[in-house]
Amino acid sequence: MKTIGELAKLVRSKNAGPFVMTIDIMFADSETYELVKKTGILNRRMVSEIYQMSENQVQFFEVDNCYAFKISIPRPCFQGDIRDSDSHAGQQYAPFVDLMVPGT
Amino acid sequence: MVSTEVRILAGSGVCGAGFRAESLEEGIGKKPHFIGCDGGSTDPGPYPLGSGETAFGRSSIKRDMRLMLLAAQKEKIPLLLGTAGTSGGHPHVATAKEILLEIAEEEGLKFPLAVIHAEQDKNFLKKCFRQGRIKPLDPAPMFDEETIDKAERIVGMMGEEPFLKALDNGAEVVLTGRSSDCAIYAGIPVREGIPAGIAWHAAKILECGAASVEMRKTADSLFATCRGDHFDVEPLDQDLRCTPQSVASHSLYENADPFRLVESSGTMDLSTSVYEALNDRCVRVSKSGFAPAARYTVKLEGAEKVGYQTIVIGGVRDPYILRQLDSWLETGEANIHKRITDVYGDTITSDDYVLNIRIYGKNGVMGPLEPQKELTSHEVCLILEATASSQEIATSIATIARHKILHEPIPEWSGLITGLACTYSPAHIERGAVYRFNVNHVLEPVDPYEMFPIEYMNVN
């Protein structure tokens, strides 16, 4: 079984304005993308579990024209607030990297 | 089919982040109709907006601005500089204008300049709030007249219309306060007859400079040609390549929604866009849409001062402390609060300060969301962070925190221990004022110009 990190060409997170953060998981080709898509391993529920929020706060997109999944969620702390620990939200994607993808 | 062709050169993703001088020159060789560049956004956090300072150094901004200004003046084409000085408030615009005038003087340049302001008058905002013209976005912090009073400043994000008005009135260089990044690039092609969906999508790609290439090496310039029902985009550094995927995926970057991007005058629809490689480094984009807004809105951005902050950085290496790190810090924290009460009595309560201990090596990056609960590192970095109403109190609390954690005992050792390796002397670092974003709202203006007064001058 391979991980998302091994299969993807890019896994990243970033602030989308000061109040929202967004995670991109992109693959090099349509085959790998479709394979991961078919497993259904990436979905709103698993994102809501990782970031401890309700499913309806999670925006989940399948972006076919660039072989990517995209997830947007409200930031747990607004950018730069006292307890915020990642101003650009650049390192919040880490839990996805080692995620095992069944059937790979 | 429209026969017009509009060629656009984006200097860089941000004025001050840099670009290769050769890339700009290469772009100039392709005869652009104008050069654009934004000067910032909220990306560096609330500090620049709150403090009035710029995120990049003055010298970095000046270097980029000089090359773009010289190129635009030589070619006799407009230079559009949005979001001056990182945040586009009055002090940011003043700094950027000063730099621009300095360059003009040093280079002996003469040109008509328009400066467009974006910082909003607080009485105007209160009036709009009372009229119900300020609406929350999602998620939005609480907003009322007190929010307006507490804000250091609130800026409005202008659309393309004030840029076009300034050009119509003869400006060759337009320097603006906070503006939409895309509006810098979209106004001219739309007016020249390029379909709005194509012009706005090209603008979205251009506004980040060379970010839409396959393997970004450094910040650089980018070139797009809008023509009929499509635009072509290519990097100017011959070593860089745009591919259909690299251009398509740029609509993911920093956007919550990859298909719909909201601007003042409408919403881009990229769900039907088609990306096609023209060669191994140039991409053609077509079939992008733009739906005009039913109601014109201007996004507001604001920051308020939270207080003053002082931090202490230190490390822990003792395996005995590390195996009981959480309880050790919990006791230490209680002792810090107790000592604060001893020092300040009831003049300071726990509502007047925030003590935050960050543990790098455990959950410094993800905080309570860190899924890995077990500590596996042989050392951790601690940041003891105190925020209070004055720098003096913040520093006083940070020094108390240092001393308490430094000597906090553990049962394994008898006698006085020193459990924190302080990195610096003095151990504390004063961080000055700290701010928070306090607005995520839009304002419904009477027209696109109401909030953005234009100042004209002849630079010579």
XYZ file of C-alpha atoms in Angstrom:
564
model
C 0.000 0.000 0.000
C 1.296 3.455 -0.902
C 0.784 6.749 0.882
C -0.678 9.969 -0.477
C 2.828 11.435 -0.160
C 4.252 8.714 -2.420
C 1.478 9.021 -4.983
C 1.053 12.807 -5.184
C 3.283 15.300 -6.976
C 2.265 18.040 -4.526
C 0.606 18.186 -1.129
C 0.393 21.689 0.303
C -1.648 23.988 2.527
C -1.994 27.766 2.495
C -4.052 30.599 3.899
C -6.881 31.653 1.581
C -7.311 35.057 3.157
C -6.897 35.420 6.940
C -9.931 33.349 7.878
C -9.827 30.254 5.683
C -7.141 27.705 4.906
C -6.931 25.428 1.934
C -5.193 22.141 1.171
C -4.231 20.976 -2.326
C -3.396 17.375 -3.175
C -2.270 17.101 -6.783
C -1.226 14.140 -8.926
C 1.009 13.994 -11.978
C -1.436 12.157 -14.221
C -5.054 11.289 -14.635
C -4.482 7.563 -13.871
C -3.128 8.140 -10.358
C -5.732 10.824 -9.686
C -8.599 8.598 -10.789
C -7.194 5.679 -8.804
C -7.165 7.727 -5.584
C -10.557 9.213 -6.407
C -12.043 5.724 -6.831
C -10.872 4.639 -3.367
C -12.878 7.492 -1.830
C -10.246 7.796 0.890
C -10.218 11.567 0.638
C -13.581 12.911 1.679
C -15.259 15.509 3.859
C -15.706 13.191 6.801
C -12.010 12.276 7.122
C -11.075 15.951 6.817
C -13.565 16.860 9.533
C -11.996 14.220 11.776
C -8.427 15.444 11.198
C -9.286 19.063 11.871
C -11.919 18.358 14.522
C -14.767 20.269 12.959
C -18.197 19.452 11.631
C -18.485 18.049 8.125
C -20.559 20.966 6.889
C -17.629 23.323 7.550
C -15.494 21.397 5.070
C -15.471 22.371 1.399
C -14.242 19.490 -0.742
C -13.479 19.761 -4.464
C -12.400 17.306 -7.130
C -10.572 19.381 -9.728
C -10.382 17.087 -12.717
C -8.570 19.459 -15.090
C -5.463 19.486 -12.909
C -5.796 16.047 -11.294
C -6.225 17.534 -7.846
C -8.308 17.350 -4.700
C -8.867 20.559 -2.843
C -10.100 21.057 0.688
C -10.983 24.402 2.294
C -11.838 24.876 5.960
C -12.242 27.788 8.363
C -8.989 28.330 10.281
C -9.029 27.086 13.872
C -7.321 30.415 14.742
C -7.576 33.463 12.503
C -4.229 34.307 10.887
C -1.954 36.090 13.342
C -4.271 35.792 16.350
C -2.588 35.126 19.668
C -2.792 31.337 19.614
C -2.278 30.956 15.880
C 0.787 28.825 15.195
C 1.054 28.922 11.406
C 0.476 32.366 9.918
C 0.487 31.213 6.293
C -1.131 27.878 7.222
C 1.731 26.397 5.219
C 2.387 23.299 7.344
C -1.131 22.140 8.124
C -1.224 19.486 5.390
C 1.104 17.108 7.209
C -1.551 14.548 8.324
C -2.333 13.780 4.662
C 1.215 12.848 3.661
C 1.331 9.454 5.392
C -2.256 8.518 4.675
C -2.390 4.984 3.240
C -4.288 4.551 -0.014
C -5.910 1.097 -0.236
C -5.368 -0.857 -3.441
C -2.097 0.878 -4.363
C -14.733 37.002 -32.598
C -12.892 40.027 -31.247
C -9.807 40.990 -33.224
C -8.171 42.986 -30.442
C -4.987 41.714 -28.864
C -3.944 42.898 -25.393
C -0.461 41.991 -24.208
C 0.238 42.228 -20.505
C 3.477 42.101 -18.526
C 3.272 41.272 -14.815
C 6.436 42.536 -13.137
C 6.267 40.124 -10.213
C 3.851 38.541 -7.779
C 4.617 41.346 -5.315
C 6.599 44.548 -5.782
C 9.500 43.880 -3.422
C 9.602 40.082 -3.867
C 11.771 40.524 -6.952
C 12.136 39.330 -10.532
C 15.020 38.777 -12.907
C 15.901 41.998 -14.725
C 16.408 39.837 -17.852
C 12.844 38.516 -17.566
C 11.378 42.007 -17.435
C 13.483 42.948 -20.454
C 12.329 39.834 -22.322
C 8.730 40.834 -21.538
C 9.316 44.380 -22.778
C 10.593 42.877 -26.044
C 7.131 41.378 -26.573
C 5.636 44.904 -26.650
C 3.182 44.810 -23.745
C 0.346 47.339 -23.663
C 0.968 47.890 -19.949
C 2.931 46.643 -16.937
C 1.192 45.687 -13.710
C 2.284 44.623 -10.236
C 0.676 44.499 -6.835
C 2.494 45.516 -3.676
C 1.037 43.082 -1.185
C -2.032 41.559 0.439
C -3.045 40.213 3.831
C -0.657 37.292 3.278
C 2.002 38.495 5.774
C -0.620 38.602 8.554
C -2.213 41.497 10.446
C 0.993 43.310 11.428
C 1.636 45.414 8.294
C -1.997 46.525 8.084
C -2.126 47.355 11.799
C 1.276 48.981 12.158
C 1.439 50.835 8.834
C 4.750 49.158 8.008
C 5.683 47.278 4.836
C 6.439 43.550 4.760
C 9.361 43.916 2.348
C 12.242 46.295 2.983
C 12.286 49.723 1.373
C 15.339 48.786 -0.734
C 13.619 45.668 -2.135
C 10.519 47.656 -3.094
C 12.643 50.393 -4.628
C 14.691 48.000 -6.762
C 11.590 46.383 -8.289
C 9.735 49.657 -8.708
C 12.715 51.315 -10.373
C 13.074 48.654 -13.068
C 9.347 48.602 -13.818
C 9.082 52.397 -13.883
C 12.097 52.792 -16.170
C 10.754 50.129 -18.543
C 7.220 51.577 -18.637
C 8.448 55.128 -19.195
C 10.858 54.076 -21.913
C 8.119 52.194 -23.767
C 5.539 54.920 -23.035
C 3.093 52.396 -21.585
C 1.084 52.624 -18.359
C 2.436 51.202 -15.105
C -0.271 50.049 -12.688
C 0.896 49.442 -9.120
C -1.794 48.085 -6.797
C -1.899 47.608 -3.016
C 1.013 49.919 -2.291
C 3.364 49.076 0.573
C 1.870 45.658 1.478
C -1.522 46.693 2.878
C -2.579 49.767 0.922
C -3.541 51.991 3.864
C -2.518 55.657 4.101
C 0.959 55.043 5.605
C 1.676 52.280 3.069
C 0.664 54.465 0.135
C 2.744 57.321 1.563
C 5.838 55.090 1.775
C 5.391 53.724 -1.749
C 4.747 57.201 -3.160
C 7.871 58.527 -1.484
C 9.914 55.691 -3.022
C 8.371 56.333 -6.444
C 9.151 60.060 -6.289
C 12.707 59.345 -5.152
C 13.258 57.073 -8.155
C 11.760 59.679 -10.497
C 14.141 62.286 -9.132
C 17.186 60.006 -9.290
C 16.372 58.974 -12.859
C 15.175 62.380 -14.060
C 11.730 61.024 -15.040
C 8.656 63.163 -15.683
C 5.162 61.691 -15.821
C 1.576 62.281 -14.792
C 0.885 60.239 -11.662
C -2.389 59.198 -10.062
C -2.436 58.047 -6.459
C -5.659 56.308 -5.421
C -6.433 56.043 -1.731
C -8.153 53.054 -0.131
C -8.058 53.645 3.643
C -11.593 54.328 4.777
C -12.858 57.186 6.881
C -14.295 55.777 10.126
C -17.341 58.056 10.077
C -18.124 56.921 6.541
C -17.884 53.281 7.655
C -20.159 53.915 10.645
C -22.703 55.598 8.387
C -22.616 52.615 6.002
C -22.924 50.201 8.926
C -26.007 52.027 10.210
C -27.472 51.932 6.699
C -26.973 48.159 6.558
C -24.462 48.453 3.717
C -21.755 46.361 5.463
C -22.351 42.621 5.167
C -20.397 39.711 6.707
C -18.502 37.116 4.694
C -18.017 33.606 6.063
C -16.427 33.213 8.601
C -16.658 36.750 9.950
C -15.621 38.196 13.288
C -18.180 40.264 15.219
C -18.582 43.712 13.617
C -20.185 46.875 14.960
C -19.334 50.550 15.454
C -16.947 49.605 18.254
C -15.039 47.363 15.815
C -14.611 50.390 13.559
C -13.367 52.504 16.493
C -10.953 49.839 17.704
C -9.422 49.210 14.281
C -6.046 50.783 13.622
C -7.267 51.111 10.078
C -9.762 49.604 7.652
C -9.063 49.547 3.938
C -11.403 48.848 1.034
C -10.261 46.659 -1.841
C -10.827 48.639 -5.034
C -11.884 47.105 -8.304
C -10.679 47.918 -11.823
C -12.807 51.052 -12.254
C -10.634 53.572 -10.325
C -7.556 52.414 -12.306
C -9.367 53.032 -15.600
C -10.631 56.416 -14.429
C -7.087 57.478 -13.512
C -5.813 56.388 -16.941
C -8.682 58.230 -18.657
C -7.621 61.351 -16.838
C -4.132 61.095 -18.284
C -2.134 59.207 -15.651
C 0.820 57.185 -16.968
C 1.616 55.712 -13.581
C -1.162 54.642 -11.206
C -0.207 53.869 -7.611
C -3.055 52.653 -5.467
C -3.966 51.718 -1.939
C -5.530 48.297 -1.377
C -6.791 46.914 -4.641
C -7.859 43.556 -5.943
C -4.748 41.974 -7.453
C -6.708 40.788 -10.474
C -8.322 44.213 -11.046
C -4.877 45.633 -11.881
C -4.741 43.375 -14.929
C -8.383 42.851 -15.949
C -9.655 46.405 -16.444
C -7.742 47.273 -19.610
C -8.338 44.055 -21.608
C -12.053 44.028 -20.735
C -12.371 47.596 -21.952
C -10.492 46.729 -25.146
C -13.108 44.110 -25.936
C -11.555 40.920 -24.576
C -14.336 38.703 -23.154
C -14.526 39.245 -19.391
C -13.998 35.567 -18.538
C -10.752 35.467 -20.523
C -9.460 38.813 -19.218
C -10.182 37.997 -15.569
C -8.715 34.515 -15.774
C -5.567 35.933 -17.404
C -5.481 38.510 -14.601
C -5.717 35.775 -11.984
C -2.747 33.974 -13.530
C -0.716 37.187 -13.946
C -1.222 38.550 -10.448
C 1.129 35.979 -8.912
C 3.883 36.564 -11.474
C 5.678 33.363 -12.389
C 3.886 31.297 -9.722
C 1.986 29.332 -12.357
C 5.065 27.615 -13.787
C 5.883 23.931 -13.395
C 8.863 24.357 -11.057
C 9.091 27.826 -9.545
C 12.694 28.764 -8.760
C 12.145 32.294 -7.545
C 9.724 35.201 -7.927
C 9.702 36.385 -11.536
C 7.793 38.207 -14.268
C 5.069 36.651 -16.431
C 3.576 37.518 -19.813
C 0.058 36.956 -21.163
C -1.537 37.743 -24.489
C -5.322 38.082 -24.549
C -6.738 37.569 -28.014
C -10.283 36.820 -29.118
C -11.663 33.879 -27.172
C -8.463 32.867 -25.363
C -5.271 33.971 -23.673
C -1.752 32.579 -23.966
C 0.567 32.594 -20.985
C 4.297 31.991 -20.862
C 7.158 32.559 -18.420
C 9.943 34.911 -19.475
C 12.825 32.935 -18.026
C 13.646 30.389 -20.763
C 14.343 27.752 -18.101
C 10.768 27.927 -16.790
C 7.757 26.189 -18.289
C 4.017 26.682 -18.080
C 2.080 23.458 -18.610
C -1.689 22.944 -18.778
C -1.544 21.464 -15.282
C 0.671 24.196 -13.816
C -1.646 26.912 -15.140
C -4.852 25.069 -14.222
C -3.580 24.338 -10.730
C -2.804 27.994 -10.109
C -6.520 28.550 -9.578
C -6.136 26.320 -6.505
C -3.451 28.430 -4.894
C -4.631 30.557 -1.956
C -8.272 30.271 -3.063
C -10.932 28.531 -1.045
C -12.918 27.646 -4.180
C -10.955 26.589 -7.291
C -13.811 27.302 -9.708
C -15.414 30.514 -8.497
C -13.368 33.611 -7.664
C -15.296 36.604 -6.413
C -14.336 40.144 -7.445
C -16.129 43.441 -6.833
C -17.791 43.526 -10.225
C -18.521 39.832 -10.643
C -17.407 36.236 -10.220
C -14.969 34.281 -12.350
C -16.146 30.841 -13.362
C -13.193 28.571 -14.119
C -15.149 25.303 -14.002
C -15.332 25.103 -17.806
C -11.809 26.417 -18.602
C -9.807 24.531 -21.203
C -5.994 24.420 -21.024
C -3.920 23.472 -24.022
C -0.130 23.341 -24.486
C 0.982 25.513 -27.428
C 4.528 24.256 -27.004
C 6.538 22.944 -24.066
C 6.417 26.270 -22.164
C 3.366 28.225 -23.348
C -0.278 27.443 -22.516
C -3.514 28.593 -24.184
C -6.572 29.022 -21.969
C -10.139 29.340 -23.248
C -13.780 28.934 -22.196
C -13.438 30.725 -18.827
C -16.494 32.654 -17.690
C -17.301 35.761 -15.687
C -20.739 36.498 -14.264
C -21.338 40.188 -13.471
C -22.329 40.802 -9.841
C -25.978 41.519 -9.125
C -24.699 44.044 -6.597
C -21.262 45.712 -6.597
C -19.383 45.084 -3.337
C -16.051 46.205 -1.909
C -14.193 43.876 0.435
C -13.004 45.427 3.681
C -9.852 44.514 5.597
C -9.072 45.768 9.080
C -6.680 45.182 11.935
C -6.810 46.130 15.606
C -4.125 46.199 18.262
C -4.289 43.247 20.647
C -1.542 44.471 22.963
C 2.209 44.135 23.321
C 4.155 40.933 23.330
C 7.378 39.604 24.823
C 8.726 36.102 24.251
C 11.390 33.841 25.705
C 12.925 31.096 23.574
C 14.505 28.091 25.243
C 15.058 24.349 24.957
C 14.614 21.259 27.104
C 16.898 18.218 26.717
C 16.639 16.381 30.061
C 14.905 13.024 29.324
C 13.342 13.012 32.784
C 11.704 16.390 32.197
C 10.671 15.402 28.682
C 8.842 12.272 29.855
C 6.648 14.468 32.089
C 6.700 17.613 29.963
C 2.976 18.378 30.080
C 2.585 18.099 33.841
C 5.912 19.914 34.404
C 4.703 22.847 32.316
C 1.267 22.785 33.922
C 2.792 23.202 37.381
C 5.219 25.772 36.030
C 2.377 27.755 34.490
C 0.426 27.728 37.747
C 3.514 29.049 39.528
C 3.882 31.807 36.937
C 0.288 32.960 37.492
C 0.824 32.859 41.253
C 3.958 35.008 41.001
C 2.111 37.507 38.762
C -0.513 37.859 41.491
C 2.257 38.335 44.093
C 3.800 41.114 42.012
C 0.696 42.912 40.768
C -1.900 42.091 43.440
C -5.358 42.781 42.115
C -4.190 45.500 39.691
C -3.827 42.788 37.049
C -6.214 39.874 36.649
C -5.855 36.898 34.357
C -8.104 38.763 31.859
C -5.410 41.397 31.382
C -2.730 39.164 29.906
C -2.296 36.008 27.876
C 0.448 33.543 28.690
C 0.945 31.050 25.887
C 3.552 28.303 25.971
C 4.413 26.797 22.604
C 6.149 23.427 22.464
C 8.124 22.812 19.270
C 8.982 19.139 18.972
C 5.524 18.236 20.261
C 2.729 20.295 18.686
C 4.264 23.688 17.951
C 2.988 23.667 14.345
C -0.499 22.176 14.638
C -1.344 22.948 18.270
C -4.332 20.998 19.607
C -4.984 19.596 16.103
C -1.710 17.630 16.079
C -2.751 14.010 15.556
C 0.521 12.591 16.893
C 0.100 12.817 20.644
C 3.228 10.942 21.753
C 6.432 12.934 22.224
C 9.228 11.228 20.302
C 11.909 13.919 20.057
C 14.980 13.996 22.296
C 14.669 17.752 22.776
C 11.941 20.367 22.489
C 11.916 24.103 21.954
C 9.721 26.203 24.210
C 8.445 29.659 23.426
C 7.080 31.397 26.491
C 4.880 34.150 25.132
C 3.316 36.963 27.151
C 0.831 39.446 25.689
C -0.432 42.353 27.787
C -1.739 45.901 27.579
C 1.751 47.432 27.739
C 5.216 46.318 26.701
C 6.400 46.761 30.273
C 3.829 44.354 31.687
C 4.387 41.846 28.869
C 8.128 41.859 29.539
C 7.616 41.623 33.271
C 5.410 38.543 32.791
C 7.870 36.974 30.325
C 10.749 37.400 32.779
C 8.652 35.824 35.531
C 7.830 32.946 33.169
C 11.510 32.442 32.322
C 12.543 32.275 35.963
C 9.709 29.953 37.006
C 10.224 27.469 34.156
C 14.010 27.685 34.507
C 13.921 26.292 38.040
C 10.705 24.262 38.037
C 11.601 21.047 39.945
C 10.891 17.415 39.020
C 10.690 14.604 41.597
C 13.630 12.676 40.075
C 16.161 15.343 41.049
C 16.727 16.687 44.547
C 18.090 20.216 44.802
C 17.820 23.252 42.544
C 17.634 22.406 38.855
C 17.924 24.527 35.713
C 15.538 22.922 33.254
C 15.480 25.452 30.412
C 18.346 26.203 28.027
C 17.786 29.891 27.288
C 18.963 30.803 23.827
C 19.716 34.484 24.386
C 20.769 37.018 26.991
C 18.595 38.776 27.819
C 16.425 35.721 27.480
C 13.384 37.756 26.521
C 12.658 39.418 23.179
C 10.239 42.332 23.004
C 8.030 41.928 19.933
C 6.287 45.278 20.218
C 2.631 45.764 19.323
C 0.691 42.801 17.979
C -2.480 42.995 15.924
C -5.379 40.875 14.780
C -7.560 40.941 11.705
C -10.972 42.150 12.823
C -12.977 42.500 9.607
C -14.113 39.992 6.976
C -16.929 41.947 5.414
C -18.027 43.656 2.219
C -19.433 47.129 1.764
C -22.040 48.014 -0.840
C -20.876 51.374 -2.218
C -22.981 53.847 -4.190
C -20.568 53.341 -7.097
C -17.089 51.817 -7.652
C -15.404 55.205 -7.085
C -17.078 56.382 -3.885
C -14.513 54.857 -1.535
C -11.379 55.576 -3.578
C -10.435 59.244 -4.038
C -7.840 59.922 -6.738
C -5.028 62.422 -6.315
C -3.354 63.613 -9.534
C 0.091 65.163 -9.815
C 2.724 65.854 -12.418
C 6.017 64.342 -11.349
C 8.959 66.359 -12.620
